[in-house]
């Protein structure tokens, strides 16, 4: 079969541009209603997209005075969306630093059953200092410590999903047997960070394991993705950087005994569309004109972990210490500082460049030009698909679905109909075997 690209719709309340909530077509007053997001999901499903995705944070985001606050808890929101959609995958962010393994294993197993096999978990370690202060801590754990905890966390969640064998439920009304107790397993886990007995109180998910997604691009993040991730959201500004990331991550996975095609790599793209290139650039400038400089400086300072407010807006970014000094988003720090140096941007220009995608690539052009770019990256070893980040909603998503996707379909690059029913099937990924069955097989082979 001809290889086709994958498309995930990364949804936010009013769009990805930081000033989208101020745009005349925006409806920030509706961002606390389920129907607002159900409409977006149905648009993405109409375009036959693989999945939708909601990011999440565990603190009030940004400067409340200037920023749209609409962080509904995403697993709850996706449960509502699931009953009014049929095919689209449903991916939510959840933190390994502030949740517990049993709690998240149960939540995602529940979403997978409710949606008939469409759940995915974007694994994050939570880099924000303000998040730590909402969870009985004075400061966030160190970067390495967060990833060590995350490793034990995900392994435990997978074991909890496997604590019920697929055929454990008997539902034998005649004899009164609900389940075969021999096919429901305790974990009795005592580790460095967690103590979990198990089993889970929800039978094994429809997909076996909901899809595992990861977005870290630091050294620790790449190692973690190579080990656990099945889809990777990544921010790359240039084709060369994207190719290097793609090669490196696939190579790391291969060294860990995985096949390269078991990881789907999805760079972010914020596409600003117009009938002509000039029209698209004018639309981008319209969004940028709505930026509040104070908010942009605040966000940049927070990401770089350095107070930028003391420097002139129309002057260059100051010299900053290297990535090793950063305890938060290491890879995003390097991407932003490299971008500023490579293009000799002022702080004001850098804020504008980051406003649409926070480090993800922003491209303004016609539908054909956007399709050309996706085609190029897909066939140049830089991407298996894309994390689509509409600058404004719903218009940016509608434009992509109605203008770019038909162009990709015409080129044979994207599906015209759904061919499977689960999120794993959309991404071409196998349903994992139950680890308890694998252990039983090994024991029997050893005994023989």
Tab-separated table of C-alpha atoms in Angstrom:
chain	number	residue	atom	x	y	z
A	1	UNK	CA	0.000	0.000	0.000
A	2	UNK	CA	1.102	3.548	-0.708
A	3	UNK	CA	2.322	5.212	2.474
A	4	UNK	CA	-0.042	7.963	3.632
A	5	UNK	CA	0.574	10.727	6.109
A	6	UNK	CA	-1.229	11.149	9.432
A	7	UNK	CA	-2.973	14.299	10.646
A	8	UNK	CA	-3.757	15.220	14.235
A	9	UNK	CA	-5.764	18.351	15.067
A	10	UNK	CA	-4.249	20.088	18.095
A	11	UNK	CA	-7.199	22.028	19.523
A	12	UNK	CA	-7.294	24.991	21.887
A	13	UNK	CA	-10.204	27.126	23.014
A	14	UNK	CA	-9.921	29.852	20.398
A	15	UNK	CA	-6.885	28.780	18.368
A	16	UNK	CA	-3.116	28.614	18.677
A	17	UNK	CA	-2.237	32.214	18.066
A	18	UNK	CA	-1.790	33.845	21.462
A	19	UNK	CA	-4.117	36.698	20.448
A	20	UNK	CA	-6.731	34.477	18.778
A	21	UNK	CA	-9.267	35.149	21.528
A	22	UNK	CA	-9.292	38.825	20.462
A	23	UNK	CA	-9.959	38.068	16.791
A	24	UNK	CA	-13.392	39.164	15.503
A	25	UNK	CA	-14.260	35.600	14.431
A	26	UNK	CA	-13.381	34.136	17.840
A	27	UNK	CA	-15.925	33.117	20.512
A	28	UNK	CA	-14.054	33.068	23.843
A	29	UNK	CA	-17.381	33.257	25.675
A	30	UNK	CA	-18.132	29.675	24.533
A	31	UNK	CA	-14.879	28.031	25.603
A	32	UNK	CA	-16.337	26.557	28.795
A	33	UNK	CA	-19.062	24.643	26.933
A	34	UNK	CA	-18.763	21.102	25.604
A	35	UNK	CA	-20.548	21.967	22.358
A	36	UNK	CA	-17.801	24.450	21.447
A	37	UNK	CA	-15.260	21.620	21.285
A	38	UNK	CA	-17.666	19.032	19.912
A	39	UNK	CA	-18.060	21.289	16.865
A	40	UNK	CA	-14.273	21.309	16.347
A	41	UNK	CA	-14.070	17.526	16.689
A	42	UNK	CA	-16.831	17.037	14.146
A	43	UNK	CA	-15.024	19.324	11.676
A	44	UNK	CA	-11.819	17.270	12.100
A	45	UNK	CA	-13.768	14.039	11.685
A	46	UNK	CA	-15.366	15.388	8.525
A	47	UNK	CA	-11.806	15.770	7.193
A	48	UNK	CA	-11.019	12.114	8.110
A	49	UNK	CA	-8.227	13.287	10.429
A	50	UNK	CA	-6.603	10.636	12.613
A	51	UNK	CA	-7.189	12.337	15.950
A	52	UNK	CA	-7.787	15.442	17.974
A	53	UNK	CA	-5.591	16.439	20.890
A	54	UNK	CA	-5.964	18.650	23.950
A	55	UNK	CA	-2.906	19.842	25.820
A	56	UNK	CA	-3.201	20.478	29.535
A	57	UNK	CA	-1.514	22.290	32.372
A	58	UNK	CA	-2.034	22.159	36.107
A	59	UNK	CA	-1.862	25.880	36.813
A	60	UNK	CA	-3.510	29.037	35.507
A	61	UNK	CA	-1.792	29.568	32.163
A	62	UNK	CA	0.209	32.704	31.524
A	63	UNK	CA	-0.747	36.178	32.669
A	64	UNK	CA	-4.458	36.035	33.553
A	65	UNK	CA	-4.935	39.729	32.740
A	66	UNK	CA	-4.077	39.184	29.073
A	67	UNK	CA	-4.580	35.475	28.410
A	68	UNK	CA	-7.663	33.419	27.639
A	69	UNK	CA	-8.147	30.854	30.420
A	70	UNK	CA	-10.046	27.815	29.155
A	71	UNK	CA	-8.392	24.746	30.612
A	72	UNK	CA	-11.252	22.302	30.942
A	73	UNK	CA	-9.936	18.947	32.168
A	74	UNK	CA	-9.292	17.126	28.864
A	75	UNK	CA	-10.229	13.523	29.707
A	76	UNK	CA	-13.614	14.705	30.969
A	77	UNK	CA	-14.043	16.851	27.852
A	78	UNK	CA	-13.053	14.030	25.478
A	79	UNK	CA	-15.565	11.716	27.152
A	80	UNK	CA	-18.302	14.183	26.186
A	81	UNK	CA	-16.914	14.505	22.646
A	82	UNK	CA	-16.718	10.723	22.246
A	83	UNK	CA	-20.478	10.197	22.310
A	84	UNK	CA	-21.043	12.681	19.465
A	85	UNK	CA	-18.264	11.417	17.181
A	86	UNK	CA	-17.691	7.999	15.645
A	87	UNK	CA	-14.151	7.738	14.272
A	88	UNK	CA	-11.809	10.506	15.372
A	89	UNK	CA	-9.094	9.575	17.886
A	90	UNK	CA	-9.175	11.318	21.268
A	91	UNK	CA	-5.822	12.273	22.834
A	92	UNK	CA	-5.437	14.013	26.204
A	93	UNK	CA	-2.416	15.254	28.113
A	94	UNK	CA	-1.887	14.004	31.659
A	95	UNK	CA	1.092	14.421	33.967
A	96	UNK	CA	3.249	11.663	35.423
A	97	UNK	CA	4.589	14.098	38.029
A	98	UNK	CA	1.337	14.991	39.786
A	99	UNK	CA	-1.049	12.123	39.102
A	100	UNK	CA	-0.868	8.526	40.337
A	101	UNK	CA	-0.531	5.476	38.028
A	102	UNK	CA	-3.736	3.747	39.164
A	103	UNK	CA	-5.707	6.950	38.756
A	104	UNK	CA	-4.584	7.598	35.165
A	105	UNK	CA	-4.712	3.944	34.118
A	106	UNK	CA	-8.364	3.925	35.163
A	107	UNK	CA	-9.192	7.249	33.473
A	108	UNK	CA	-7.718	6.288	30.094
A	109	UNK	CA	-9.137	2.745	30.235
A	110	UNK	CA	-12.546	4.304	30.888
A	111	UNK	CA	-12.177	6.738	27.970
A	112	UNK	CA	-11.089	3.898	25.696
A	113	UNK	CA	-14.187	1.852	26.573
A	114	UNK	CA	-16.549	4.844	26.333
A	115	UNK	CA	-15.169	5.748	22.881
A	116	UNK	CA	-14.921	2.156	21.568
A	117	UNK	CA	-11.140	2.227	21.285
A	118	UNK	CA	-10.215	5.815	20.409
A	119	UNK	CA	-8.238	6.981	23.479
A	120	UNK	CA	-4.667	8.263	23.528
A	121	UNK	CA	-2.470	9.605	26.339
A	122	UNK	CA	0.033	12.406	25.775
A	123	UNK	CA	2.597	11.785	28.518
A	124	UNK	CA	4.110	14.891	30.110
A	125	UNK	CA	6.369	15.419	33.109
A	126	UNK	CA	5.127	18.979	33.849
A	127	UNK	CA	7.888	21.562	33.587
A	128	UNK	CA	6.125	24.510	35.236
A	129	UNK	CA	7.201	25.816	38.622
A	130	UNK	CA	3.659	27.126	39.176
A	131	UNK	CA	2.284	23.602	38.668
A	132	UNK	CA	4.462	22.219	41.471
A	133	UNK	CA	3.137	24.894	43.824
A	134	UNK	CA	-0.398	23.579	43.284
A	135	UNK	CA	0.643	20.123	44.463
A	136	UNK	CA	2.138	20.674	47.890
A	137	UNK	CA	5.644	21.456	46.596
A	138	UNK	CA	7.758	24.605	46.761
A	139	UNK	CA	9.439	23.892	43.438
A	140	UNK	CA	9.250	21.383	40.594
A	141	UNK	CA	11.355	18.214	40.780
A	142	UNK	CA	14.590	18.222	38.767
A	143	UNK	CA	14.372	17.352	35.051
A	144	UNK	CA	16.119	13.970	35.478
A	145	UNK	CA	13.996	13.082	38.511
A	146	UNK	CA	10.780	13.824	36.610
A	147	UNK	CA	11.779	11.438	33.825
A	148	UNK	CA	12.832	8.718	36.292
A	149	UNK	CA	9.412	8.902	37.918
A	150	UNK	CA	7.741	8.952	34.487
A	151	UNK	CA	9.474	5.715	33.481
A	152	UNK	CA	8.182	3.750	36.468
A	153	UNK	CA	4.793	5.456	36.075
A	154	UNK	CA	4.173	4.388	32.465
A	155	UNK	CA	5.413	0.844	33.048
A	156	UNK	CA	2.931	0.562	35.929
A	157	UNK	CA	0.061	1.961	33.869
A	158	UNK	CA	0.731	-0.578	31.118
A	159	UNK	CA	0.768	-3.406	33.664
A	160	UNK	CA	-2.503	-2.150	35.159
A	161	UNK	CA	-4.122	-2.119	31.706
A	162	UNK	CA	-2.897	-5.707	31.333
A	163	UNK	CA	-4.101	-6.792	34.779
A	164	UNK	CA	-7.264	-8.086	33.120
A	165	UNK	CA	-6.763	-10.566	30.299
A	166	UNK	CA	-8.954	-9.908	27.274
A	167	UNK	CA	-11.218	-12.879	27.952
A	168	UNK	CA	-11.324	-12.523	31.756
A	169	UNK	CA	-14.966	-11.440	31.774
A	170	UNK	CA	-17.197	-14.529	31.512
A	171	UNK	CA	-20.623	-12.920	32.046
A	172	UNK	CA	-21.987	-16.417	32.762
A	173	UNK	CA	-25.463	-15.673	34.099
A	174	UNK	CA	-26.420	-19.323	34.386
A	175	UNK	CA	-23.616	-20.252	36.776
A	176	UNK	CA	-23.159	-16.813	38.330
A	177	UNK	CA	-19.581	-16.310	37.144
A	178	UNK	CA	-18.805	-12.727	36.216
A	179	UNK	CA	-15.098	-13.237	35.605
A	180	UNK	CA	-12.369	-15.872	35.626
A	181	UNK	CA	-10.400	-14.804	38.696
A	182	UNK	CA	-7.328	-16.633	37.379
A	183	UNK	CA	-7.210	-14.158	34.476
A	184	UNK	CA	-7.262	-11.043	36.673
A	185	UNK	CA	-3.798	-10.294	38.065
A	186	UNK	CA	-2.439	-8.315	40.981
A	187	UNK	CA	0.785	-6.364	40.499
A	188	UNK	CA	2.128	-6.213	44.064
A	189	UNK	CA	4.524	-3.531	42.859
A	190	UNK	CA	6.906	-1.823	45.270
A	191	UNK	CA	9.263	0.534	43.445
A	192	UNK	CA	11.304	3.672	43.919
A	193	UNK	CA	8.350	6.022	43.439
A	194	UNK	CA	5.177	3.923	43.690
A	195	UNK	CA	3.538	1.107	45.594
A	196	UNK	CA	0.588	-0.398	43.699
A	197	UNK	CA	-1.199	-3.665	44.390
A	198	UNK	CA	-3.730	-3.802	41.529
A	199	UNK	CA	-5.584	-5.130	39.619
A	200	UNK	CA	-7.295	-2.254	37.839
A	201	UNK	CA	-11.041	-1.996	38.501
A	202	UNK	CA	-11.757	-1.554	34.782
A	203	UNK	CA	-11.259	-4.486	32.338
A	204	UNK	CA	-8.550	-4.275	29.684
A	205	UNK	CA	-9.064	-1.362	27.254
A	206	UNK	CA	-10.504	-1.954	23.792
A	207	UNK	CA	-7.115	-1.124	22.228
A	208	UNK	CA	-5.216	-3.199	24.785
A	209	UNK	CA	-3.290	-0.047	25.606
A	210	UNK	CA	-4.544	3.419	24.654
A	211	UNK	CA	-2.089	5.067	22.243
A	212	UNK	CA	0.982	6.512	23.994
A	213	UNK	CA	2.058	9.967	22.802
A	214	UNK	CA	5.040	12.049	23.923
A	215	UNK	CA	6.377	15.489	23.071
A	216	UNK	CA	9.747	16.003	24.772
A	217	UNK	CA	12.731	16.609	22.473
A	218	UNK	CA	15.532	17.001	25.018
A	219	UNK	CA	18.078	14.192	25.373
A	220	UNK	CA	16.015	12.622	28.164
A	221	UNK	CA	12.830	13.239	26.180
A	222	UNK	CA	14.190	11.505	23.077
A	223	UNK	CA	15.294	8.476	25.085
A	224	UNK	CA	11.896	8.311	26.729
A	225	UNK	CA	10.072	8.632	23.403
A	226	UNK	CA	12.216	5.908	21.822
A	227	UNK	CA	11.265	3.578	24.640
A	228	UNK	CA	7.556	4.297	25.122
A	229	UNK	CA	6.054	6.638	22.518
A	230	UNK	CA	3.924	5.455	19.605
A	231	UNK	CA	3.281	8.970	18.322
A	232	UNK	CA	5.540	11.962	18.903
A	233	UNK	CA	4.530	15.623	18.743
A	234	UNK	CA	7.634	17.655	17.969
A	235	UNK	CA	8.496	21.284	17.201
A	236	UNK	CA	10.945	21.794	14.333
A	237	UNK	CA	11.583	25.068	12.514
A	238	UNK	CA	13.648	23.806	9.553
A	239	UNK	CA	13.604	20.787	7.282
A	240	UNK	CA	17.171	19.904	8.298
A	241	UNK	CA	16.346	19.966	12.018
A	242	UNK	CA	13.260	17.853	11.397
A	243	UNK	CA	15.244	15.293	9.396
A	244	UNK	CA	17.879	15.060	12.148
A	245	UNK	CA	15.198	14.529	14.817
A	246	UNK	CA	13.393	11.945	12.677
A	247	UNK	CA	16.581	9.937	11.993
A	248	UNK	CA	17.747	10.140	15.585
A	249	UNK	CA	14.480	9.034	17.154
A	250	UNK	CA	13.925	6.166	14.733
A	251	UNK	CA	17.528	5.038	15.304
A	252	UNK	CA	17.117	5.111	19.088
A	253	UNK	CA	13.942	3.055	18.810
A	254	UNK	CA	15.696	0.500	16.612
A	255	UNK	CA	18.500	0.175	19.166
A	256	UNK	CA	15.856	-0.632	21.786
A	257	UNK	CA	14.475	-3.457	19.644
A	258	UNK	CA	11.539	-1.562	18.151
A	259	UNK	CA	10.715	-1.182	14.462
A	260	UNK	CA	10.972	2.397	13.105
A	261	UNK	CA	7.379	2.320	11.878
A	262	UNK	CA	6.188	1.739	15.455
A	263	UNK	CA	6.750	5.456	16.144
A	264	UNK	CA	4.729	8.041	14.191
A	265	UNK	CA	6.524	11.422	14.187
A	266	UNK	CA	4.297	14.484	13.829
A	267	UNK	CA	5.931	17.952	13.645
A	268	UNK	CA	3.654	20.858	14.455
A	269	UNK	CA	2.419	23.137	11.658
A	270	UNK	CA	0.421	26.327	12.171
A	271	UNK	CA	-0.911	27.007	8.674
A	272	UNK	CA	-2.294	30.462	7.937
A	273	UNK	CA	-4.281	30.061	4.719
A	274	UNK	CA	-5.279	32.522	2.037
A	275	UNK	CA	-6.432	32.505	-1.561
A	276	UNK	CA	-3.064	34.035	-2.433
A	277	UNK	CA	0.220	34.171	-0.545
A	278	UNK	CA	-0.286	37.914	0.006
A	279	UNK	CA	-3.734	37.265	1.451
A	280	UNK	CA	-2.326	34.642	3.828
A	281	UNK	CA	0.440	36.979	5.019
A	282	UNK	CA	-2.094	39.737	5.575
A	283	UNK	CA	-4.145	37.358	7.706
A	284	UNK	CA	-1.037	36.515	9.739
A	285	UNK	CA	-0.322	40.218	10.251
A	286	UNK	CA	-3.926	40.715	11.353
A	287	UNK	CA	-3.414	38.172	14.141
A	288	UNK	CA	-0.013	39.641	15.109
A	289	UNK	CA	-1.477	43.146	15.383
A	290	UNK	CA	-3.630	41.856	18.270
A	291	UNK	CA	-0.637	40.756	20.382
A	292	UNK	CA	-0.314	42.409	23.791
A	293	UNK	CA	3.453	43.035	24.160
A	294	UNK	CA	3.369	42.648	27.960
A	295	UNK	CA	1.930	39.174	27.601
A	296	UNK	CA	4.410	38.185	24.905
A	297	UNK	CA	7.343	39.292	27.065
A	298	UNK	CA	5.934	37.409	30.042
A	299	UNK	CA	5.541	34.201	28.058
A	300	UNK	CA	9.006	34.456	26.521
A	301	UNK	CA	10.578	35.117	29.919
A	302	UNK	CA	8.796	32.126	31.409
A	303	UNK	CA	9.882	29.776	28.628
A	304	UNK	CA	13.499	30.962	28.640
A	305	UNK	CA	13.602	31.085	32.475
A	306	UNK	CA	15.130	34.546	32.200
A	307	UNK	CA	13.529	37.980	32.718
A	308	UNK	CA	13.373	39.590	29.260
A	309	UNK	CA	11.333	42.604	30.385
A	310	UNK	CA	14.463	44.601	31.224
A	311	UNK	CA	15.609	44.613	27.572
A	312	UNK	CA	14.336	46.826	24.701
A	313	UNK	CA	11.543	45.246	22.636
A	314	UNK	CA	13.264	46.326	19.426
A	315	UNK	CA	16.676	45.117	20.517
A	316	UNK	CA	18.184	41.622	20.268
A	317	UNK	CA	17.676	38.760	22.670
A	318	UNK	CA	20.472	38.941	25.276
A	319	UNK	CA	23.115	36.262	25.599
A	320	UNK	CA	21.667	33.513	27.780
A	321	UNK	CA	23.186	30.490	29.538
A	322	UNK	CA	22.917	27.168	27.697
A	323	UNK	CA	20.283	24.453	27.792
A	324	UNK	CA	22.000	22.724	30.726
A	325	UNK	CA	20.917	25.588	32.988
A	326	UNK	CA	17.232	24.988	32.179
A	327	UNK	CA	15.103	22.763	34.424
A	328	UNK	CA	11.930	23.209	32.381
A	329	UNK	CA	11.462	22.849	28.619
A	330	UNK	CA	15.072	22.278	27.584
A	331	UNK	CA	14.507	21.549	23.894
A	332	UNK	CA	12.110	24.490	23.453
A	333	UNK	CA	14.688	26.836	25.042
A	334	UNK	CA	17.279	25.746	22.477
A	335	UNK	CA	14.829	25.994	19.566
A	336	UNK	CA	13.853	29.574	20.481
A	337	UNK	CA	17.373	30.867	21.108
A	338	UNK	CA	18.617	29.255	17.888
A	339	UNK	CA	15.731	30.819	15.947
A	340	UNK	CA	16.526	34.280	17.314
A	341	UNK	CA	20.207	33.955	16.395
A	342	UNK	CA	19.675	32.340	12.995
A	343	UNK	CA	17.287	35.038	11.789
A	344	UNK	CA	18.746	37.935	13.805
A	345	UNK	CA	15.355	38.706	15.349
A	346	UNK	CA	14.539	41.460	17.805
A	347	UNK	CA	12.573	40.533	20.909
A	348	UNK	CA	9.413	41.983	19.320
A	349	UNK	CA	9.962	39.980	16.122
A	350	UNK	CA	10.675	36.830	18.130
A	351	UNK	CA	7.433	37.249	20.075
A	352	UNK	CA	5.549	37.572	16.776
A	353	UNK	CA	7.261	34.499	15.336
A	354	UNK	CA	6.312	32.485	18.424
A	355	UNK	CA	2.764	33.824	18.767
A	356	UNK	CA	1.206	31.353	16.331
A	357	UNK	CA	2.874	28.157	17.453
A	358	UNK	CA	5.057	28.718	20.548
A	359	UNK	CA	8.050	27.327	18.675
A	360	UNK	CA	6.184	25.149	16.180
A	361	UNK	CA	6.518	26.111	12.540
A	362	UNK	CA	4.173	28.810	11.248
A	363	UNK	CA	3.617	28.912	7.486
A	364	UNK	CA	1.441	31.428	5.648
A	365	UNK	CA	0.400	30.558	2.100
A	366	UNK	CA	-2.180	29.104	-0.249
A	367	UNK	CA	-3.618	25.604	0.280
A	368	UNK	CA	-1.382	24.338	-2.525
A	369	UNK	CA	1.714	25.879	-0.944
A	370	UNK	CA	0.885	24.357	2.446
A	371	UNK	CA	0.315	20.961	0.798
A	372	UNK	CA	3.666	21.358	-0.996
A	373	UNK	CA	5.409	21.876	2.342
A	374	UNK	CA	3.720	18.883	3.980
A	375	UNK	CA	4.511	16.766	0.926
A	376	UNK	CA	8.172	17.851	1.002
A	377	UNK	CA	8.694	17.084	4.688
A	378	UNK	CA	6.797	13.779	4.414
A	379	UNK	CA	8.887	12.543	1.480
A	380	UNK	CA	12.190	13.928	2.792
A	381	UNK	CA	12.433	11.822	5.924
A	382	UNK	CA	11.261	14.579	8.264
A	383	UNK	CA	7.722	13.502	9.206
A	384	UNK	CA	5.178	10.682	9.193
A	385	UNK	CA	2.427	13.268	9.387
A	386	UNK	CA	1.650	16.540	11.112
A	387	UNK	CA	0.249	18.048	14.271
A	388	UNK	CA	-2.110	20.631	12.763
A	389	UNK	CA	-2.347	23.785	14.895
A	390	UNK	CA	-5.003	26.193	13.547
A	391	UNK	CA	-4.128	29.817	14.383
A	392	UNK	CA	-7.807	30.610	15.026
A	393	UNK	CA	-10.874	28.435	15.597
A	394	UNK	CA	-13.104	27.365	14.056
A	395	UNK	CA	-12.008	29.128	10.847
A	396	UNK	CA	-8.415	27.850	10.767
A	397	UNK	CA	-9.539	24.231	11.133
A	398	UNK	CA	-12.360	24.600	8.606
A	399	UNK	CA	-9.935	26.110	6.088
A	400	UNK	CA	-7.483	23.234	6.560
A	401	UNK	CA	-10.184	20.564	6.262
A	402	UNK	CA	-11.899	22.149	3.276
A	403	UNK	CA	-8.839	23.367	1.353
A	404	UNK	CA	-5.623	21.542	2.330
A	405	UNK	CA	-6.944	18.026	2.945
A	406	UNK	CA	-8.639	17.773	-0.499
A	407	UNK	CA	-5.306	18.806	-2.054
A	408	UNK	CA	-3.494	16.076	-0.071
A	409	UNK	CA	-6.154	13.539	-1.077
A	410	UNK	CA	-5.793	14.524	-4.731
A	411	UNK	CA	-2.075	13.746	-4.441
A	412	UNK	CA	-2.798	10.346	-2.846
A	413	UNK	CA	-1.197	11.427	0.426
A	414	UNK	CA	-4.193	11.164	2.741
A	415	UNK	CA	-7.158	8.867	3.250
A	416	UNK	CA	-10.548	9.612	1.752
A	417	UNK	CA	-12.376	7.351	4.220
A	418	UNK	CA	-11.591	5.829	7.609
A	419	UNK	CA	-10.343	2.280	7.166
A	420	UNK	CA	-10.360	1.215	10.832
A	421	UNK	CA	-12.338	1.935	13.964
A	422	UNK	CA	-9.678	2.455	16.658
A	423	UNK	CA	-7.042	5.128	17.090
A	424	UNK	CA	-4.312	2.503	16.766
A	425	UNK	CA	-5.774	1.406	13.443
A	426	UNK	CA	-5.815	5.016	12.207
A	427	UNK	CA	-2.081	5.256	12.940
A	428	UNK	CA	-1.306	1.799	11.552
A	429	UNK	CA	-0.178	0.451	14.917
A	430	UNK	CA	-0.747	-3.043	16.282
A	431	UNK	CA	-2.782	-3.864	19.371
A	432	UNK	CA	-0.223	-4.883	22.040
A	433	UNK	CA	-0.227	-8.362	23.500
A	434	UNK	CA	-1.019	-8.701	27.178
A	435	UNK	CA	2.223	-8.819	29.175
A	436	UNK	CA	0.735	-11.406	31.520
A	437	UNK	CA	0.187	-13.782	28.606
A	438	UNK	CA	3.731	-13.169	27.393
A	439	UNK	CA	5.043	-14.007	30.885
A	440	UNK	CA	2.942	-17.191	31.013
A	441	UNK	CA	4.316	-18.261	27.626
A	442	UNK	CA	7.888	-17.751	28.779
A	443	UNK	CA	7.262	-19.737	31.952
A	444	UNK	CA	5.781	-22.625	29.957
A	445	UNK	CA	8.685	-22.561	27.509
A	446	UNK	CA	11.161	-22.577	30.411
A	447	UNK	CA	9.350	-25.472	32.103
A	448	UNK	CA	9.365	-27.471	28.862
